[in-house]
Amino acid sequence: MRNVEIREFREGDEPGIRDVIKGVFDEYGFTWEEGGYNNDTAEVRNYYHATGGGFWVLTEGERIIGTVGIKGRTPAKCELYRLYLPKDQRGRGFGKLLYEFAQKAAREAGYVEMEIWSDKKLATAHQMYARSGAKPIGERICDDPDNSEEFGFLLAL
């Protein structure tokens, strides 16, 4: 594994976060809604930290090459958000690294369950969630601009 680091979000990371997530949206044909559905990428601290969660970036040097966040839903349950890697960073174990980091952060914050919702197109992520012990909890239509179909998982922490 290359010399990478996971660190907490810092003010000024927003352009790098946007580049990573928008790149994946573009790759999969998802609509990017600046200032709307995707506003969390510009208002990271308000969106994630205000809910008892957090947001982290995977860096290589100064470059942001991955993202992950959690939001509190109840005192016992959090939700995984924005686990994204650009196509050229996949297949190196970075997704698993971010996912396991988010689990650890959630446990340290006192959460005992993690809810995960993921677009049906992201089959590799679903395999990772299932291998980690996350159990399917259903399907839904997301409130994003595309009304994307998603699979849900629940992971005991």
Tab-separated table of C-alpha atoms in Angstrom:
chain	number	residue	atom	x	y	z
A	1	MET	CA	0.000	0.000	0.000
A	2	ARG	CA	1.280	3.435	-0.881
A	3	ASN	CA	2.019	6.140	1.652
A	4	VAL	CA	-1.520	7.267	2.446
A	5	GLU	CA	-3.144	8.764	5.515
A	6	ILE	CA	-6.701	9.102	6.763
A	7	ARG	CA	-7.242	12.385	8.514
A	8	GLU	CA	-10.175	14.391	9.778
A	9	PHE	CA	-11.732	16.934	7.462
A	10	ARG	CA	-10.184	20.403	7.551
A	11	GLU	CA	-11.612	23.670	6.288
A	12	GLY	CA	-10.247	24.073	2.765
A	13	ASP	CA	-10.622	20.365	1.875
A	14	GLU	CA	-13.952	21.007	0.144
A	15	PRO	CA	-12.582	21.318	-3.434
A	16	GLY	CA	-10.699	18.008	-3.129
A	17	ILE	CA	-13.726	16.299	-1.588
A	18	ARG	CA	-15.921	17.626	-4.384
A	19	ASP	CA	-13.475	16.437	-7.037
A	20	VAL	CA	-13.424	12.879	-5.654
A	21	ILE	CA	-17.184	12.551	-5.220
A	22	LYS	CA	-18.182	14.387	-8.403
A	23	GLY	CA	-15.730	12.243	-10.363
A	24	VAL	CA	-17.556	9.110	-9.212
A	25	PHE	CA	-20.924	10.726	-9.942
A	26	ASP	CA	-19.736	11.548	-13.468
A	27	GLU	CA	-18.379	8.015	-13.948
A	28	TYR	CA	-21.714	6.410	-13.037
A	29	GLY	CA	-23.934	9.004	-14.707
A	30	PHE	CA	-25.376	10.395	-11.461
A	31	THR	CA	-26.659	13.985	-11.517
A	32	TRP	CA	-24.474	16.430	-9.570
A	33	GLU	CA	-26.595	19.072	-7.861
A	34	GLU	CA	-24.310	21.820	-6.580
A	35	GLY	CA	-25.946	23.669	-3.703
A	36	GLY	CA	-28.762	21.104	-3.509
A	37	TYR	CA	-28.438	17.376	-2.908
A	38	ASN	CA	-24.641	17.586	-2.960
A	39	ASN	CA	-24.363	20.622	-0.691
A	40	ASP	CA	-22.906	18.440	2.076
A	41	THR	CA	-19.619	18.470	0.117
A	42	ALA	CA	-19.433	22.259	0.549
A	43	GLU	CA	-20.818	22.390	4.115
A	44	VAL	CA	-18.966	19.398	5.536
A	45	ARG	CA	-18.567	20.528	9.147
A	46	ASN	CA	-22.192	21.640	9.472
A	47	TYR	CA	-23.584	18.553	7.780
A	48	TYR	CA	-21.575	15.806	9.493
A	49	HIS	CA	-20.146	17.082	12.765
A	50	ALA	CA	-23.399	18.721	13.867
A	51	THR	CA	-25.080	15.283	13.887
A	52	GLY	CA	-22.616	13.513	16.163
A	53	GLY	CA	-20.660	12.198	13.211
A	54	GLY	CA	-17.551	13.149	11.333
A	55	PHE	CA	-15.918	13.297	7.940
A	56	TRP	CA	-12.480	12.068	6.901
A	57	VAL	CA	-10.321	12.159	3.825
A	58	LEU	CA	-7.757	9.710	2.520
A	59	THR	CA	-4.713	11.602	1.335
A	60	GLU	CA	-1.595	10.822	-0.590
A	61	GLY	CA	0.692	13.729	0.146
A	62	GLU	CA	-1.550	16.777	-0.106
A	63	ARG	CA	-3.944	15.178	-2.624
A	64	ILE	CA	-7.332	13.903	-1.443
A	65	ILE	CA	-7.897	10.459	-2.974
A	66	GLY	CA	-10.866	9.194	-0.953
A	67	THR	CA	-13.672	10.235	1.380
A	68	VAL	CA	-15.901	8.803	4.101
A	69	GLY	CA	-18.347	10.220	6.610
A	70	ILE	CA	-20.768	9.165	9.301
A	71	LYS	CA	-23.849	10.897	10.662
A	72	GLY	CA	-25.623	10.108	13.889
A	73	ARG	CA	-29.216	8.914	13.455
A	74	THR	CA	-30.046	7.912	17.032
A	75	PRO	CA	-27.886	7.680	20.150
A	76	ALA	CA	-27.105	4.069	19.144
A	77	LYS	CA	-27.150	4.182	15.330
A	78	CYS	CA	-25.112	6.086	12.766
A	79	GLU	CA	-25.200	6.054	8.986
A	80	LEU	CA	-22.253	5.654	6.632
A	81	TYR	CA	-21.945	8.415	4.050
A	82	ARG	CA	-19.835	9.361	1.062
A	83	LEU	CA	-17.437	6.414	0.896
A	84	TYR	CA	-15.903	7.250	-2.480
A	85	LEU	CA	-12.690	6.597	-4.357
A	86	PRO	CA	-11.803	7.675	-7.894
A	87	LYS	CA	-11.593	4.831	-10.392
A	88	ASP	CA	-7.778	5.000	-10.507
A	89	GLN	CA	-7.583	4.477	-6.722
A	90	ARG	CA	-9.792	1.376	-6.534
A	91	GLY	CA	-8.524	-2.172	-6.177
A	92	ARG	CA	-5.763	-1.201	-3.747
A	93	GLY	CA	-7.580	-1.820	-0.476
A	94	PHE	CA	-8.353	1.865	0.113
A	95	GLY	CA	-12.127	1.346	0.203
A	96	LYS	CA	-11.784	-1.293	2.900
A	97	LEU	CA	-9.346	0.943	4.780
A	98	LEU	CA	-11.853	3.841	4.788
A	99	TYR	CA	-14.766	1.558	5.666
A	100	GLU	CA	-12.939	-0.012	8.618
A	101	PHE	CA	-11.807	3.424	9.771
A	102	ALA	CA	-15.432	4.643	9.743
A	103	GLN	CA	-16.506	1.601	11.766
A	104	LYS	CA	-13.820	2.271	14.366
A	105	ALA	CA	-14.744	5.961	14.581
A	106	ALA	CA	-18.401	5.033	14.995
A	107	ARG	CA	-17.642	2.567	17.801
A	108	GLU	CA	-15.461	5.159	19.543
A	109	ALA	CA	-18.348	7.635	19.311
A	110	GLY	CA	-20.587	5.122	21.100
A	111	TYR	CA	-22.627	3.829	18.179
A	112	VAL	CA	-23.579	0.139	18.163
A	113	GLU	CA	-25.079	-0.044	14.658
A	114	MET	CA	-24.200	1.434	11.288
A	115	GLU	CA	-26.821	1.809	8.587
A	116	ILE	CA	-25.503	1.808	5.034
A	117	TRP	CA	-27.386	2.845	1.874
A	118	SER	CA	-25.714	2.422	-1.479
A	119	ASP	CA	-26.764	2.881	-5.105
A	120	LYS	CA	-27.570	-0.433	-6.758
A	121	LYS	CA	-24.870	0.245	-9.380
A	122	LEU	CA	-22.074	0.020	-6.791
A	123	ALA	CA	-21.869	-3.784	-6.620
A	124	THR	CA	-18.255	-3.937	-5.395
A	125	ALA	CA	-19.160	-1.842	-2.352
A	126	HIS	CA	-22.111	-4.127	-1.610
A	127	GLN	CA	-19.813	-7.147	-1.636
A	128	MET	CA	-17.491	-5.407	0.836
A	129	TYR	CA	-20.402	-4.575	3.156
A	130	ALA	CA	-21.693	-8.151	3.055
A	131	ARG	CA	-18.206	-9.608	3.722
A	132	SER	CA	-17.932	-7.377	6.791
A	133	GLY	CA	-21.101	-8.866	8.268
A	134	ALA	CA	-23.547	-6.142	7.234
A	135	LYS	CA	-27.020	-7.617	6.755
A	136	PRO	CA	-29.420	-6.540	3.985
A	137	ILE	CA	-32.313	-4.454	5.315
A	138	GLY	CA	-34.154	-3.595	2.123
A	139	GLU	CA	-34.304	-1.251	-0.800
A	140	ARG	CA	-35.377	2.345	-1.254
A	141	ILE	CA	-35.615	5.167	-3.727
A	142	CYS	CA	-33.163	7.879	-2.727
A	143	ASP	CA	-34.269	11.518	-2.579
A	144	ASP	CA	-31.457	12.511	-4.965
A	145	PRO	CA	-32.134	14.226	-8.333
A	146	ASP	CA	-32.121	10.823	-10.103
A	147	ASN	CA	-34.415	9.018	-7.640
A	148	SER	CA	-31.689	6.385	-7.492
A	149	GLU	CA	-32.494	2.857	-6.367
A	150	GLU	CA	-30.451	1.808	-3.345
A	151	PHE	CA	-29.754	-1.276	-1.291
A	152	GLY	CA	-29.639	-0.961	2.492
A	153	PHE	CA	-27.439	-2.786	4.977
A	154	LEU	CA	-27.129	-2.797	8.749
A	155	LEU	CA	-23.835	-3.533	10.466
A	156	ALA	CA	-23.555	-4.384	14.151
A	157	LEU	CA	-20.558	-2.525	15.532
